[in-house]
Amino acid sequence: MDSNQNQQGMFDITVEQAKLLGSSQRVKIIGSLTDTPKTAKQVADELGESPGSIHYHIQKLYDGGLIDLVETRTVGGIVEKYYKSKAKWFNTTGPQSLDPALADDYNAVSSTKIQLRLQLTEEERVELAKDFRSLLEKWVKKTIAAKDDSKEYAIGVNLVSTEEASKK
């Protein structure tokens, strides 16, 4: 297991790396690169975006250590670089809000806040987290192609044990 891979299969990242994922475009790129290595051109074609823009974002994700260069091929004098995401899910720790759009004081045009408390066993907590990840993956795939009338939204799910908070 990679030293950054935790027991839940999440890849642990720094706040600086998390900031690289603060755009839906980069999340879509990560989604495109989770299962199959692809070139920037292949990702651009899949997302319906310009290769130059996708190449820029892929380079930022690569430089930030979130994707790996897994293969280089020379085809007809052209070097093709194939990238793959280090993980499907990334995890950060610490009190700092990683996405400013999810901060309580963010001045959003529209917002839907959903909060509740549940009594869960550890197995149920794991299952619920898995269900949320599956739901979010479904929506990343559903929205992977660019649409002219779409807007970017930030989604944050924070599953927190109240017992841990009260012990401090």
Short mmCIF file of C-alpha atoms in Angstrom, two decimals:
data_model
loop_
_atom_site.label_atom_id
_atom_site.label_comp_id
_atom_site.label_asym_id
_atom_site.label_seq_id
_atom_site.Cartn_x
_atom_site.Cartn_y
_atom_site.Cartn_z
CA MET A 1 0.00 0.00 0.00
CA ASP A 2 1.31 3.46 -0.93
CA SER A 3 2.36 5.47 2.13
CA ASN A 4 -0.30 8.06 1.24
CA GLN A 5 -3.02 5.40 0.84
CA ASN A 6 -5.05 5.02 4.04
CA GLN A 7 -7.07 2.02 5.22
CA GLN A 8 -10.27 3.17 3.48
CA GLY A 9 -8.54 3.34 0.06
CA MET A 10 -8.43 7.12 0.16
CA PHE A 11 -5.26 8.90 -0.89
CA ASP A 12 -4.09 11.32 1.82
CA ILE A 13 -3.13 14.75 0.47
CA THR A 14 -1.94 18.10 1.74
CA VAL A 15 -4.00 21.29 1.81
CA GLU A 16 -1.94 22.54 -1.17
CA GLN A 17 -2.83 19.40 -3.15
CA ALA A 18 -6.49 19.74 -2.14
CA LYS A 19 -6.57 23.26 -3.56
CA LEU A 20 -5.71 21.75 -6.96
CA LEU A 21 -9.02 19.88 -6.77
CA GLY A 22 -10.97 23.10 -6.18
CA SER A 23 -12.34 23.14 -9.73
CA SER A 24 -14.91 20.92 -11.38
CA GLN A 25 -12.69 20.73 -14.48
CA ARG A 26 -9.87 19.09 -12.53
CA VAL A 27 -12.29 16.77 -10.73
CA LYS A 28 -13.60 15.66 -14.14
CA ILE A 29 -10.03 15.08 -15.32
CA ILE A 30 -9.31 12.96 -12.22
CA GLY A 31 -12.54 11.06 -12.92
CA SER A 32 -11.44 10.40 -16.49
CA LEU A 33 -8.03 9.14 -15.36
CA THR A 34 -9.07 6.84 -12.49
CA ASP A 35 -9.55 3.58 -14.37
CA THR A 36 -7.60 3.91 -17.63
CA PRO A 37 -4.42 5.85 -18.44
CA LYS A 38 -5.08 8.50 -21.08
CA THR A 39 -3.34 11.31 -22.93
CA ALA A 40 -4.38 14.95 -22.55
CA LYS A 41 -5.91 14.74 -26.06
CA GLN A 42 -7.99 11.69 -25.12
CA VAL A 43 -9.23 13.42 -21.95
CA ALA A 44 -10.01 16.60 -23.93
CA ASP A 45 -12.03 14.61 -26.46
CA GLU A 46 -13.95 12.85 -23.67
CA LEU A 47 -14.72 16.11 -21.86
CA GLY A 48 -15.44 18.11 -25.00
CA GLU A 49 -12.75 20.65 -24.10
CA SER A 50 -9.69 22.07 -25.87
CA PRO A 51 -6.52 19.95 -25.64
CA GLY A 52 -4.49 23.01 -24.55
CA SER A 53 -6.73 23.71 -21.56
CA ILE A 54 -6.77 20.06 -20.50
CA HIS A 55 -2.98 19.77 -20.93
CA TYR A 56 -2.55 22.79 -18.60
CA HIS A 57 -4.74 21.22 -15.90
CA ILE A 58 -3.11 17.79 -16.29
CA GLN A 59 0.31 19.39 -15.85
CA LYS A 60 -0.86 21.11 -12.64
CA LEU A 61 -2.30 17.81 -11.31
CA TYR A 62 0.92 15.98 -12.25
CA ASP A 63 3.17 18.64 -10.68
CA GLY A 64 0.97 18.49 -7.56
CA GLY A 65 1.44 14.72 -7.24
CA LEU A 66 -2.22 13.77 -7.80
CA ILE A 67 -1.69 11.91 -11.09
CA ASP A 68 1.17 9.78 -12.39
CA LEU A 69 2.80 9.64 -15.81
CA VAL A 70 2.50 5.89 -16.42
CA GLU A 71 3.64 5.52 -20.03
CA THR A 72 5.29 7.48 -22.83
CA ARG A 73 4.94 6.37 -26.47
CA THR A 74 6.36 7.87 -29.64
CA VAL A 75 3.90 7.54 -32.50
CA GLY A 76 4.90 9.02 -35.87
CA GLY A 77 7.36 11.40 -34.23
CA ILE A 78 4.78 12.59 -31.67
CA VAL A 79 5.35 11.84 -27.98
CA GLU A 80 2.17 10.64 -26.28
CA LYS A 81 2.13 10.83 -22.48
CA TYR A 82 -0.37 8.64 -20.64
CA TYR A 83 -1.50 9.75 -17.19
CA LYS A 84 -3.45 7.93 -14.48
CA SER A 85 -4.91 9.26 -11.24
CA LYS A 86 -3.26 8.09 -8.01
CA ALA A 87 -6.72 7.46 -6.54
CA LYS A 88 -10.42 7.89 -7.07
CA TRP A 89 -10.84 9.62 -3.71
CA PHE A 90 -8.58 12.02 -1.82
CA ASN A 91 -8.57 12.80 1.89
CA THR A 92 -7.28 15.78 3.84
CA THR A 93 -7.19 16.41 7.55
CA GLY A 94 -7.14 19.58 9.59
CA PRO A 95 -9.43 22.44 10.49
CA GLN A 96 -8.85 24.61 7.40
CA SER A 97 -11.71 24.76 4.90
CA LEU A 98 -10.25 23.36 1.69
CA ASP A 99 -12.84 24.77 -0.69
CA PRO A 100 -13.71 28.43 -0.01
CA ALA A 101 -17.12 27.89 -1.64
CA LEU A 102 -18.02 25.49 1.19
CA ALA A 103 -17.16 27.94 3.97
CA ASP A 104 -20.13 29.24 6.00
CA ASP A 105 -19.38 32.86 5.06
CA TYR A 106 -19.24 32.24 1.27
CA ASN A 107 -21.60 34.57 -0.60
CA ALA A 108 -23.26 32.03 -2.93
CA VAL A 109 -25.90 32.89 -5.53
CA SER A 110 -27.74 29.72 -4.52
CA SER A 111 -27.13 27.14 -1.84
CA THR A 112 -28.76 24.01 -0.48
CA LYS A 113 -27.58 22.94 2.96
CA ILE A 114 -28.52 19.49 4.20
CA GLN A 115 -27.63 18.51 7.74
CA LEU A 116 -28.79 15.79 10.10
CA ARG A 117 -27.64 13.41 12.82
CA LEU A 118 -27.82 9.64 12.67
CA GLN A 119 -27.15 6.87 15.18
CA LEU A 120 -24.79 4.49 13.31
CA THR A 121 -22.68 1.45 14.00
CA GLU A 122 -19.13 1.58 12.62
CA GLU A 123 -20.21 -0.75 9.79
CA GLU A 124 -23.14 1.56 8.94
CA ARG A 125 -20.83 4.59 8.96
CA VAL A 126 -18.51 2.86 6.47
CA GLU A 127 -21.50 1.86 4.31
CA LEU A 128 -22.91 5.41 4.36
CA ALA A 129 -19.56 6.91 3.34
CA LYS A 130 -19.33 4.35 0.53
CA ASP A 131 -22.87 5.24 -0.62
CA PHE A 132 -22.00 8.97 -0.70
CA ARG A 133 -18.87 8.26 -2.74
CA SER A 134 -20.90 6.16 -5.21
CA LEU A 135 -23.50 8.90 -5.54
CA LEU A 136 -20.87 11.57 -6.16
CA GLU A 137 -19.03 9.34 -8.67
CA LYS A 138 -22.32 8.88 -10.54
CA TRP A 139 -22.72 12.66 -10.80
CA VAL A 140 -19.11 13.24 -11.88
CA LYS A 141 -19.64 10.74 -14.71
CA LYS A 142 -23.06 12.18 -15.55
CA THR A 143 -21.66 15.70 -15.87
CA ILE A 144 -18.30 14.85 -17.45
CA ALA A 145 -19.15 16.40 -20.84
CA ALA A 146 -19.29 20.20 -20.83
CA LYS A 147 -22.72 21.80 -21.21
CA ASP A 148 -23.22 25.45 -22.14
CA ASP A 149 -25.95 26.08 -19.58
CA SER A 150 -24.23 24.41 -16.61
CA LYS A 151 -22.83 26.14 -13.53
CA GLU A 152 -20.16 24.90 -11.14
CA TYR A 153 -21.29 23.77 -7.68
CA ALA A 154 -19.25 22.73 -4.66
CA ILE A 155 -20.36 19.72 -2.64
CA GLY A 156 -18.95 18.77 0.74
CA VAL A 157 -19.93 15.84 2.92
CA ASN A 158 -18.52 15.72 6.43
CA LEU A 159 -19.36 12.61 8.44
CA VAL A 160 -18.28 13.39 12.01
CA SER A 161 -18.54 11.43 15.25
CA THR A 162 -20.11 13.61 17.93
CA GLU A 163 -18.54 11.47 20.64
CA GLU A 164 -15.04 12.42 19.49
CA ALA A 165 -15.90 16.13 19.53
CA SER A 166 -17.33 15.99 23.07
CA LYS A 167 -14.23 14.29 24.55
CA LYS A 168 -12.01 17.30 23.87
#
